Amino acid sequence: MERRSKITPILLLAPAILIFVFIFVAPFIYLIFQSFWHYETSYVSKQVFTLENYIKLFSDPYYWRIYWRTFRLSVISTLITMILAYPISRMISRMPPGKKGLVTTLIALPMIGGGMIQAMGWMTMMMPYGAINGILLSLGIIKEKMTFLGTETGILIGLVQSFIPLMSLPLIASLGAIDPTLEDASKSLGASPLRTFFEIILPLSIPGAVSGMVLTFMANLTMYVTPSILGQGKIQVFGSFVYQQAISVGNWPFSSAFSLFFLLIMGVTAFLSSWITKSIQKSIYKGNEA
Amino acid sequence: MKEKILRISFLVICWAIILYILLPIIVLIVNSFNKSKFFEFPPTGFSLQWFEKFLVNKEYQASLLVSVKIAAVSAFSGILIGTPAAYAIKRYNFKGSNLLQTFFLSPLMLPSVVWALGLIQYMNVVRIGNASILGTFFGLISAHTVIILPYVIRMVMTSLSYMDKDLESASLSLGANPIKTFFGITFPLISPGVLVGAVFGFMVSFTDVVVTSFIGGSKYITFPVRMYSEIRSEGLDPLAVAVSAIIIIILVIVSFICEKTIQWSRYI
């Protein structure tokens, strides 16, 4: 379609660009400035240049432990999410269109319902007399009540469940795009189902798996509702600490520095992980050709 | 035979995982009918008392109304701003359209906690007239619109790529002007995508806790934010569970209607 007017697209894009610049970009820029200002008292900072917030961040290992805990929980959660999301994505990707849509909607429900509702559901189950302990005790799997609320295990159970949809949706798309005749060919040539999976399906699904893992990992790093509800305030992670510093304490300069440095780590991690997976994928293809 | 056993055990594992995904929702709904208020398992008896209590609880009703208002206005402004933007990116080949697309989708990748932290400080100093926009309806709507826009833009772009572009060319070459072509041909064909954007946007805004708890202030306490602060200060109230059960039932029904009528999973 030939369109000569240059004004039209600008007019169509203007409202979106304006609101993004003023509401999305500007706060990040303001955050950078704030991180170099001096904290006077709650919600008030003095606009003089200082490095004190960053010095505080680097000098106290307490903050590093929060980063590390967040990072560690996110890695574990992302890996478990991957392991659980893969088989269901594979199953859904081979369903006929109508059924596929319905089951996709079913597994997307945690995402649609939002983190708060999921956390509430888990909270009722994780109470000392709740469903998890009740079922495990009656089945004889455990002898004494277990504690889930306020533990990392409890948080992980909730996080994995909430983030399976995020991992699954790109995976379903990329698994569904694999030509089924490839599998048939592999099978008719005598390859076992396992061999077909490892040499055909898995390599071809890597792009979807990677984008799902990056999305899930990022979401895990900034988790906030789930850890503060299921962690009962006992387990401090990045998101809950920022909320505490910014809303309860009101130390905006320090919480800004704390967040910006984390953002930097996130960016580096995302870049490295996508680079590593790309090279792994390349080596798999080369191995197959040889 | 061996392959059959393998396939059946695979299916069993898959449905067990799906049950795990849906567990909190199922349990929440079951618990809302529980007679006692301690969420013990197995439930002690059936009761509708928490729903009855909701009918007379003004605080929860007010919060729900705030949530609905914010979500409705934000979803509407989301499609109003997002649809033309998606159309421009998809239909006009200009330099940097890919970059612009990444820019519009970037809120999905960047941590909303960090953005919310910037937003509370920024809104605190941005003034309209004499008052800062922090904690105002305008402030909340503009933030929620930005939360929704990436979804709307992605969904409308998807529906534009499903649509046959030649129909637009035909309309233009037959003498219809671009505006008439858009409203007569393009919009009716992409309207499922726009509708999904609106519904999904409404849900995203309705369930948001992170951004709203930062910038909502004390005047606009949405339902999820009220839940969040109540649970943290007073623990879990069965009444809150009942109201959440109603919300999730509505969300589930709407989701399946959207799937049955316009196959919305294509856009998500």
XYZ file of C-alpha atoms in Angstrom:
558
model
C 0.000 0.000 0.000
C 1.435 3.339 -1.044
C 1.122 6.120 1.468
C 2.879 9.404 0.926
C 1.743 11.441 3.869
C 4.404 11.592 6.557
C 2.229 13.488 8.975
C -0.382 10.742 9.416
C 1.786 8.175 11.233
C 3.201 10.890 13.473
C -0.297 12.003 14.417
C -1.371 8.412 15.056
C 1.670 7.735 17.234
C 1.781 11.065 19.066
C -0.556 10.242 21.985
C 1.196 6.942 22.740
C 4.657 8.476 22.505
C 3.667 11.436 24.680
C 2.202 9.347 27.483
C 5.195 6.990 27.368
C 7.700 9.818 27.549
C 5.932 11.631 30.383
C 4.703 8.699 32.452
C 7.137 5.899 31.645
C 10.519 7.373 30.673
C 10.533 10.503 32.831
C 10.142 8.632 36.164
C 13.206 6.496 35.351
C 15.228 9.627 34.627
C 13.976 11.226 37.812
C 15.017 8.063 39.649
C 18.593 8.468 38.413
C 18.739 12.033 39.743
C 17.115 11.064 43.024
C 19.742 8.369 43.639
C 22.411 11.089 43.818
C 20.517 13.333 46.213
C 20.728 13.608 49.963
C 18.094 12.075 52.230
C 16.758 14.618 54.700
C 13.745 13.001 56.255
C 10.869 10.757 55.162
C 9.780 11.565 51.600
C 12.021 14.638 51.538
C 15.384 14.848 49.868
C 17.821 17.702 49.374
C 18.883 18.255 45.797
C 22.637 18.309 46.246
C 24.940 15.907 44.459
C 26.223 13.129 46.682
C 27.455 9.555 46.335
C 26.399 8.606 49.854
C 23.528 6.342 48.724
C 25.812 4.249 46.572
C 28.488 4.178 49.255
C 25.887 2.922 51.739
C 24.797 0.272 49.225
C 28.312 -1.036 48.636
C 29.503 -0.877 52.216
C 26.778 -2.905 53.941
C 26.596 -6.641 53.090
C 22.945 -6.668 54.257
C 21.885 -5.179 50.918
C 24.021 -7.637 48.995
C 22.367 -10.485 50.812
C 18.985 -9.198 49.612
C 20.266 -9.082 46.022
C 21.740 -12.547 46.345
C 18.618 -14.076 47.924
C 16.468 -12.560 45.184
C 18.808 -13.836 42.519
C 19.041 -17.323 44.016
C 15.267 -17.709 44.467
C 14.703 -16.442 40.922
C 17.107 -18.955 39.403
C 15.550 -21.877 41.306
C 12.022 -20.715 40.545
C 12.768 -20.194 36.831
C 14.307 -23.659 36.487
C 11.412 -25.441 38.219
C 8.946 -23.359 36.191
C 10.724 -24.441 33.011
C 10.631 -28.123 33.969
C 6.909 -27.994 34.746
C 5.911 -25.734 31.851
C 7.632 -27.780 29.173
C 5.489 -30.952 29.224
C 2.170 -29.095 29.413
C 3.235 -26.738 26.615
C 4.174 -29.748 24.523
C 0.799 -31.374 25.213
C -1.147 -28.179 24.461
C 0.828 -27.426 21.283
C -0.397 -30.698 19.719
C -4.086 -30.225 20.577
C -6.687 -29.444 17.883
C -7.332 -25.650 17.621
C -10.553 -25.385 19.667
C -9.342 -27.516 22.572
C -5.937 -25.832 22.421
C -7.519 -22.419 22.964
C -9.593 -23.625 25.904
C -6.682 -25.305 27.692
C -4.446 -22.284 26.971
C -7.071 -20.072 28.606
C -7.189 -22.507 31.532
C -3.461 -22.310 32.200
C -3.426 -18.529 31.641
C -5.884 -18.052 34.530
C -3.252 -17.328 37.213
C -1.924 -14.518 35.020
C -5.430 -13.181 34.432
C -6.400 -13.453 38.098
C -3.333 -11.507 39.216
C -0.775 -12.164 41.928
C -2.948 -11.081 44.846
C -5.625 -13.734 44.329
C -3.023 -16.479 43.835
C -1.183 -15.458 47.007
C -4.444 -15.494 48.982
C -5.284 -18.974 47.734
C -1.856 -20.274 48.720
C -2.052 -18.547 52.069
C -5.236 -20.407 53.018
C -3.628 -23.692 51.970
C -0.339 -23.051 53.776
C -1.833 -22.221 57.134
C -0.887 -24.709 59.901
C -4.307 -26.399 59.671
C -4.707 -25.689 55.961
C -5.090 -27.996 52.987
C -1.425 -28.827 52.321
C -0.715 -30.002 55.861
C -4.133 -31.657 56.058
C -3.592 -33.721 52.919
C 0.050 -34.596 53.623
C -0.809 -35.685 57.195
C -3.812 -37.770 56.192
C -1.810 -39.502 53.473
C 0.903 -40.238 55.996
C 3.577 -38.499 53.934
C 4.553 -36.319 56.885
C 4.251 -37.041 60.595
C 4.256 -33.503 61.910
C 2.879 -30.244 60.557
C 5.225 -28.432 58.223
C 5.721 -24.693 58.086
C 5.275 -23.100 54.678
C 4.332 -19.519 55.469
C 7.398 -17.425 56.116
C 9.750 -19.903 54.411
C 11.518 -19.873 51.066
C 9.801 -23.160 50.154
C 6.410 -21.508 50.564
C 7.440 -18.564 48.413
C 8.811 -20.885 45.718
C 5.614 -22.952 45.599
C 3.654 -19.747 44.976
C 6.118 -18.222 42.516
C 6.395 -21.284 40.279
C 2.621 -21.605 40.069
C 2.153 -17.917 39.211
C 4.809 -17.892 36.515
C 4.083 -21.113 34.614
C 1.720 -19.205 32.235
C 4.447 -16.680 31.462
C 6.802 -19.508 30.513
C 4.191 -21.627 28.798
C 2.673 -19.130 26.351
C 5.841 -18.508 24.275
C 6.699 -22.214 24.539
C 3.308 -23.305 23.190
C 3.802 -20.959 20.246
C 7.283 -22.210 19.433
C 6.445 -25.905 19.973
C 3.310 -25.504 17.870
C 5.345 -24.042 15.014
C 7.413 -27.246 14.689
C 6.313 -29.198 11.622
C 4.711 -32.456 12.874
C 5.975 -34.315 9.789
C 9.511 -33.919 11.155
C 8.547 -36.070 14.114
C 6.814 -38.612 11.921
C 9.877 -38.792 9.694
C 12.132 -39.308 12.676
C 9.882 -42.041 14.067
C 9.417 -43.839 10.762
C 13.182 -43.890 10.355
C 13.301 -45.840 13.579
C 14.265 -43.208 16.174
C 12.848 -43.779 19.665
C 10.447 -41.152 21.088
C 13.196 -39.978 23.429
C 15.705 -39.599 20.635
C 13.132 -37.748 18.521
C 12.529 -35.428 21.448
C 16.169 -34.660 22.155
C 17.296 -34.327 18.555
C 14.255 -32.735 16.883
C 11.816 -31.131 19.309
C 14.156 -29.759 21.963
C 16.581 -27.902 19.657
C 13.725 -26.413 17.631
C 11.914 -25.186 20.739
C 14.917 -23.345 22.155
C 13.906 -19.844 20.925
C 10.521 -20.078 22.687
C 12.097 -21.607 25.767
C 14.652 -18.812 25.968
C 12.129 -16.005 25.627
C 9.936 -17.725 28.222
C 12.861 -18.117 30.588
C 13.969 -14.517 30.232
C 10.418 -13.269 30.859
C 10.006 -15.569 33.853
C 13.391 -14.746 35.314
C 12.731 -10.999 35.067
C 9.316 -11.421 36.648
C 10.860 -13.483 39.448
C 13.558 -10.904 40.144
C 10.989 -8.211 40.813
C 8.450 -10.437 42.570
C 6.827 -8.522 45.319
C 3.293 -9.553 46.226
C 3.970 -13.301 46.528
C 7.071 -13.038 48.754
C 5.602 -10.423 51.045
C 2.344 -12.371 51.531
C 3.741 -15.911 51.643
C 7.012 -14.813 53.245
C 5.066 -13.000 55.985
C 7.619 -10.197 55.978
C 10.278 -12.625 57.242
C 12.024 -13.059 53.928
C 13.170 -9.840 52.384
C 13.645 -9.822 48.607
C 14.356 -6.961 46.240
C 10.725 -5.963 45.584
C 9.574 -6.114 49.188
C 12.653 -4.232 50.382
C 12.081 -1.429 47.871
C 8.475 -1.155 49.001
C 9.535 -1.023 52.639
C 12.235 1.608 52.007
C 10.100 3.758 49.744
C 6.684 3.568 51.401
C 7.271 2.743 55.084
C 10.660 4.410 55.659
C 10.353 7.000 52.900
C 14.035 7.018 52.033
C 13.663 7.800 48.363
C 17.322 8.556 47.494
C 18.576 5.260 48.889
C 15.751 3.120 47.484
C 16.469 4.708 44.089
C 20.153 3.798 44.243
C 19.254 0.305 45.463
C 16.828 -0.175 42.520
C 19.062 1.285 39.847
C 21.964 -0.925 40.724
C 19.657 -3.937 40.632
C 18.382 -2.841 37.227
C 21.971 -2.780 36.033
C 22.568 -6.342 37.267
C 19.339 -7.435 35.569
C 20.355 -5.913 32.269
C 23.751 -7.596 32.330
C 22.160 -10.948 33.266
C 19.582 -10.716 30.479
C 22.248 -9.846 27.943
C 24.595 -12.635 29.026
C 21.903 -15.307 29.202
C 20.561 -14.583 25.738
C 24.108 -14.550 24.374
C 24.951 -17.893 26.020
C 21.779 -19.607 24.823
C 22.357 -18.349 21.296
C 25.808 -19.911 21.238
C 24.465 -23.164 22.709
C 21.827 -23.275 19.991
C 24.441 -22.693 17.322
C 26.590 -25.536 18.616
C 23.573 -27.890 18.672
C 22.814 -27.147 15.038
C 26.435 -27.669 14.089
C 26.458 -30.982 15.959
C 23.362 -32.112 14.072
C 24.838 -31.229 10.712
C 28.020 -33.179 11.358
C 1.880 -51.243 24.534
C 4.944 -49.641 26.072
C 4.330 -46.510 24.056
C 0.726 -46.393 25.254
C 1.764 -46.537 28.913
C 4.303 -43.820 28.215
C 1.664 -41.614 26.598
C -0.861 -42.114 29.383
C 1.662 -41.348 32.120
C 2.688 -38.228 30.198
C -0.937 -37.067 30.116
C -1.384 -37.800 33.822
C 1.719 -35.756 34.683
C 0.548 -32.876 32.486
C -2.891 -32.693 34.072
C -1.363 -32.915 37.537
C 0.725 -29.837 36.697
C -2.364 -28.039 35.380
C -4.165 -28.902 38.617
C -1.258 -27.355 40.539
C -1.576 -24.183 38.444
C -5.281 -23.918 39.202
C -5.061 -24.997 42.841
C -5.115 -21.536 44.506
C -8.148 -20.493 42.479
C -10.049 -23.701 43.262
C -9.152 -23.541 46.949
C -10.129 -19.884 47.189
C -13.568 -20.634 45.774
C -14.052 -23.667 48.064
C -12.936 -21.678 51.108
C -15.373 -18.862 50.430
C -18.207 -21.280 51.324
C -16.468 -22.458 54.489
C -18.444 -22.101 57.717
C -15.520 -21.415 60.006
C -13.054 -18.596 59.589
C -9.824 -20.540 60.025
C -9.475 -22.127 56.565
C -8.887 -25.549 58.102
C -8.862 -28.635 55.944
C -11.201 -30.400 55.420
C -13.780 -27.556 55.566
C -16.124 -27.799 58.540
C -19.380 -26.890 56.871
C -21.152 -25.002 54.142
C -22.195 -21.409 54.633
C -23.001 -18.292 52.638
C -22.360 -15.974 55.564
C -19.260 -14.318 54.035
C -21.180 -13.347 50.923
C -23.970 -11.946 53.076
C -21.425 -9.931 55.041
C -20.030 -8.532 51.812
C -23.470 -7.187 50.892
C -23.397 -4.892 53.924
C -19.674 -4.073 53.949
C -19.388 -0.546 52.590
C -15.569 -0.442 52.630
C -15.134 -3.412 50.326
C -17.884 -2.208 48.028
C -16.268 1.213 47.770
C -12.898 -0.372 46.955
C -14.424 -2.539 44.266
C -16.086 0.507 42.738
C -12.749 2.373 42.695
C -11.111 -0.638 41.009
C -13.832 -0.898 38.367
C -13.745 2.841 37.632
C -9.971 2.958 37.234
C -9.870 -0.227 35.156
C -12.698 0.878 32.859
C -11.324 4.359 32.176
C -7.778 3.017 31.725
C -8.862 0.232 29.379
C -10.821 2.737 27.294
C -7.951 5.210 27.057
C -5.626 2.257 26.399
C -7.453 1.220 23.235
C -7.999 4.853 22.227
C -4.249 5.536 22.324
C -2.971 2.055 21.513
C -5.018 1.201 18.415
C -3.782 4.104 16.240
C -0.220 3.520 17.445
C -0.347 -0.178 16.527
C -1.898 0.714 13.162
C 0.866 3.218 12.398
C 3.625 0.742 13.290
C 2.107 -2.047 11.188
C 0.899 -0.115 8.159
C 3.414 2.678 7.624
C 6.924 1.596 6.873
C 9.033 4.255 8.450
C 12.543 4.301 9.813
C 12.683 3.107 13.376
C 9.295 1.407 13.451
C 10.900 -1.703 14.922
C 12.641 0.341 17.551
C 9.375 2.072 18.399
C 7.669 -1.286 18.765
C 10.349 -2.428 21.230
C 9.918 0.856 23.090
C 6.161 0.351 23.451
C 6.584 -3.240 24.626
C 9.425 -2.434 27.031
C 7.213 -2.060 30.154
C 6.612 -5.817 29.905
C 10.324 -6.440 30.365
C 11.271 -3.718 32.820
C 10.517 -4.263 36.509
C 7.330 -2.500 37.494
C 8.552 -2.044 41.080
C 11.400 0.161 39.887
C 9.114 2.107 37.605
C 6.585 2.528 40.442
C 9.362 3.835 42.686
C 10.305 6.413 40.068
C 6.670 7.227 39.487
C 5.851 8.040 43.125
C 8.781 10.463 43.318
C 8.104 11.967 39.915
C 4.366 12.391 40.427
C 5.087 13.994 43.758
C 6.819 16.910 42.003
C 4.693 17.123 38.833
C 1.967 19.629 39.410
C -1.204 20.556 37.617
C -2.237 23.927 38.949
C -1.096 23.894 42.556
C -1.546 20.257 43.472
C 0.798 17.373 42.733
C -0.742 14.602 40.648
C 0.342 11.912 43.105
C -2.663 10.090 44.500
C -5.098 11.720 42.071
C -7.488 9.989 39.708
C -5.631 11.532 36.777
C -2.303 10.202 38.057
C -3.674 6.691 38.521
C -5.372 6.626 35.130
C -2.245 7.748 33.293
C -0.109 5.119 35.054
C -2.640 2.356 34.435
C -2.942 3.370 30.786
C 0.817 2.858 30.437
C 0.513 -0.563 32.120
C -2.191 -1.561 29.631
C -0.741 -0.051 26.429
C 1.908 -2.731 25.713
C -0.787 -5.424 25.786
C -3.198 -3.420 23.610
C -0.504 -2.503 21.080
C 0.712 -6.106 20.844
C -2.802 -7.494 20.480
C -3.921 -4.971 17.853
C -0.694 -5.549 15.908
C -1.382 -9.283 15.977
C -4.905 -8.777 14.632
C -3.567 -6.432 11.926
C -1.165 -9.124 10.790
C -4.006 -11.687 10.641
C -5.994 -9.366 8.395
C -5.776 -9.325 4.586
C -4.067 -6.069 3.599
C -5.435 -6.204 0.022
C -8.890 -5.311 1.324
C -7.540 -1.913 2.375
C -5.823 -1.385 -0.979
C -9.024 -2.320 -2.788
C -11.045 0.160 -0.768
C -8.508 2.935 -1.387
C -8.259 2.243 -5.106
C -12.039 2.295 -5.363
C -11.915 5.879 -4.151
C -12.610 5.648 -0.420
C -10.420 7.988 1.603
C -8.063 6.576 4.285
C -10.386 7.538 7.152
C -13.387 5.886 5.518
C -11.242 2.843 4.733
C -10.101 2.557 8.323
C -13.575 2.752 9.841
C -15.340 0.848 7.059
C -12.853 -1.966 6.411
C -9.934 -2.131 8.815
C -11.592 -1.458 12.136
C -14.402 -4.012 11.768
C -11.816 -6.658 10.836
C -9.444 -5.920 13.726
C -12.184 -5.249 16.277
C -11.742 -8.681 17.957
C -8.124 -7.756 18.712
C -9.168 -4.347 20.016
C -11.861 -5.940 22.162
C -9.401 -8.485 23.586
C -7.038 -5.578 24.299
C -9.778 -3.773 26.193
C -10.884 -6.826 28.202
C -7.340 -7.945 28.979
C -6.335 -4.362 29.786
C -9.270 -4.065 32.162
C -8.164 -7.236 33.965
C -4.521 -6.167 34.156
C -5.510 -2.807 35.627
C -8.108 -4.338 37.933
C -5.646 -6.800 39.468
C -2.604 -4.524 39.689
C -1.064 -4.203 43.137
C 2.499 -3.053 42.547
C 2.032 0.301 40.840
C -1.247 1.138 42.561
C 0.097 0.492 46.059
C 2.905 2.953 45.364
C 0.974 5.813 43.801
C -2.628 5.255 44.924
C -2.314 7.313 48.057
C -5.103 7.159 50.623
C -7.958 8.362 48.480
C -8.046 5.677 45.800
C -7.612 2.311 47.455
C -8.374 -0.366 44.902
C -9.628 -3.749 46.022
C -6.344 -5.685 45.511
C -4.376 -2.961 47.308
C -6.826 -3.046 50.223
C -6.401 -6.841 50.365
C -2.633 -6.500 50.290
C -2.377 -4.048 53.151
C -5.053 -5.832 55.204
C -3.350 -9.205 54.947
C -0.044 -7.688 55.944
C -1.435 -5.876 58.945
C -4.339 -8.030 60.164
C -4.008 -11.389 58.446
C -6.422 -13.060 56.092
C -10.115 -12.244 56.485
C -12.641 -14.846 55.205
C -14.715 -11.971 53.883
C -11.787 -10.956 51.654
C -11.548 -14.547 50.453
C -15.237 -14.554 49.532
C -14.990 -11.295 47.565
C -11.853 -12.549 45.786
C -13.730 -15.742 44.944
C -16.491 -13.688 43.302
C -13.887 -11.722 41.329
C -12.046 -14.805 40.132
C -15.296 -16.525 39.121
C -16.223 -13.486 37.017
C -12.725 -13.382 35.472
C -12.890 -17.106 34.632
C -16.324 -16.773 33.008
C -15.276 -13.709 30.980
C -12.074 -15.480 29.878
C -13.963 -18.497 28.572
C -16.592 -16.349 26.840
C -13.752 -14.461 25.111
C -12.155 -17.749 24.094
C -15.388 -19.254 22.789
C -16.454 -16.169 20.831
C -13.271 -14.535 19.540
C -10.545 -17.126 20.356
C -8.645 -14.664 22.469
C -5.783 -17.071 23.190
C -4.515 -16.199 19.697
C -3.759 -12.695 20.939
C -2.439 -13.316 24.453
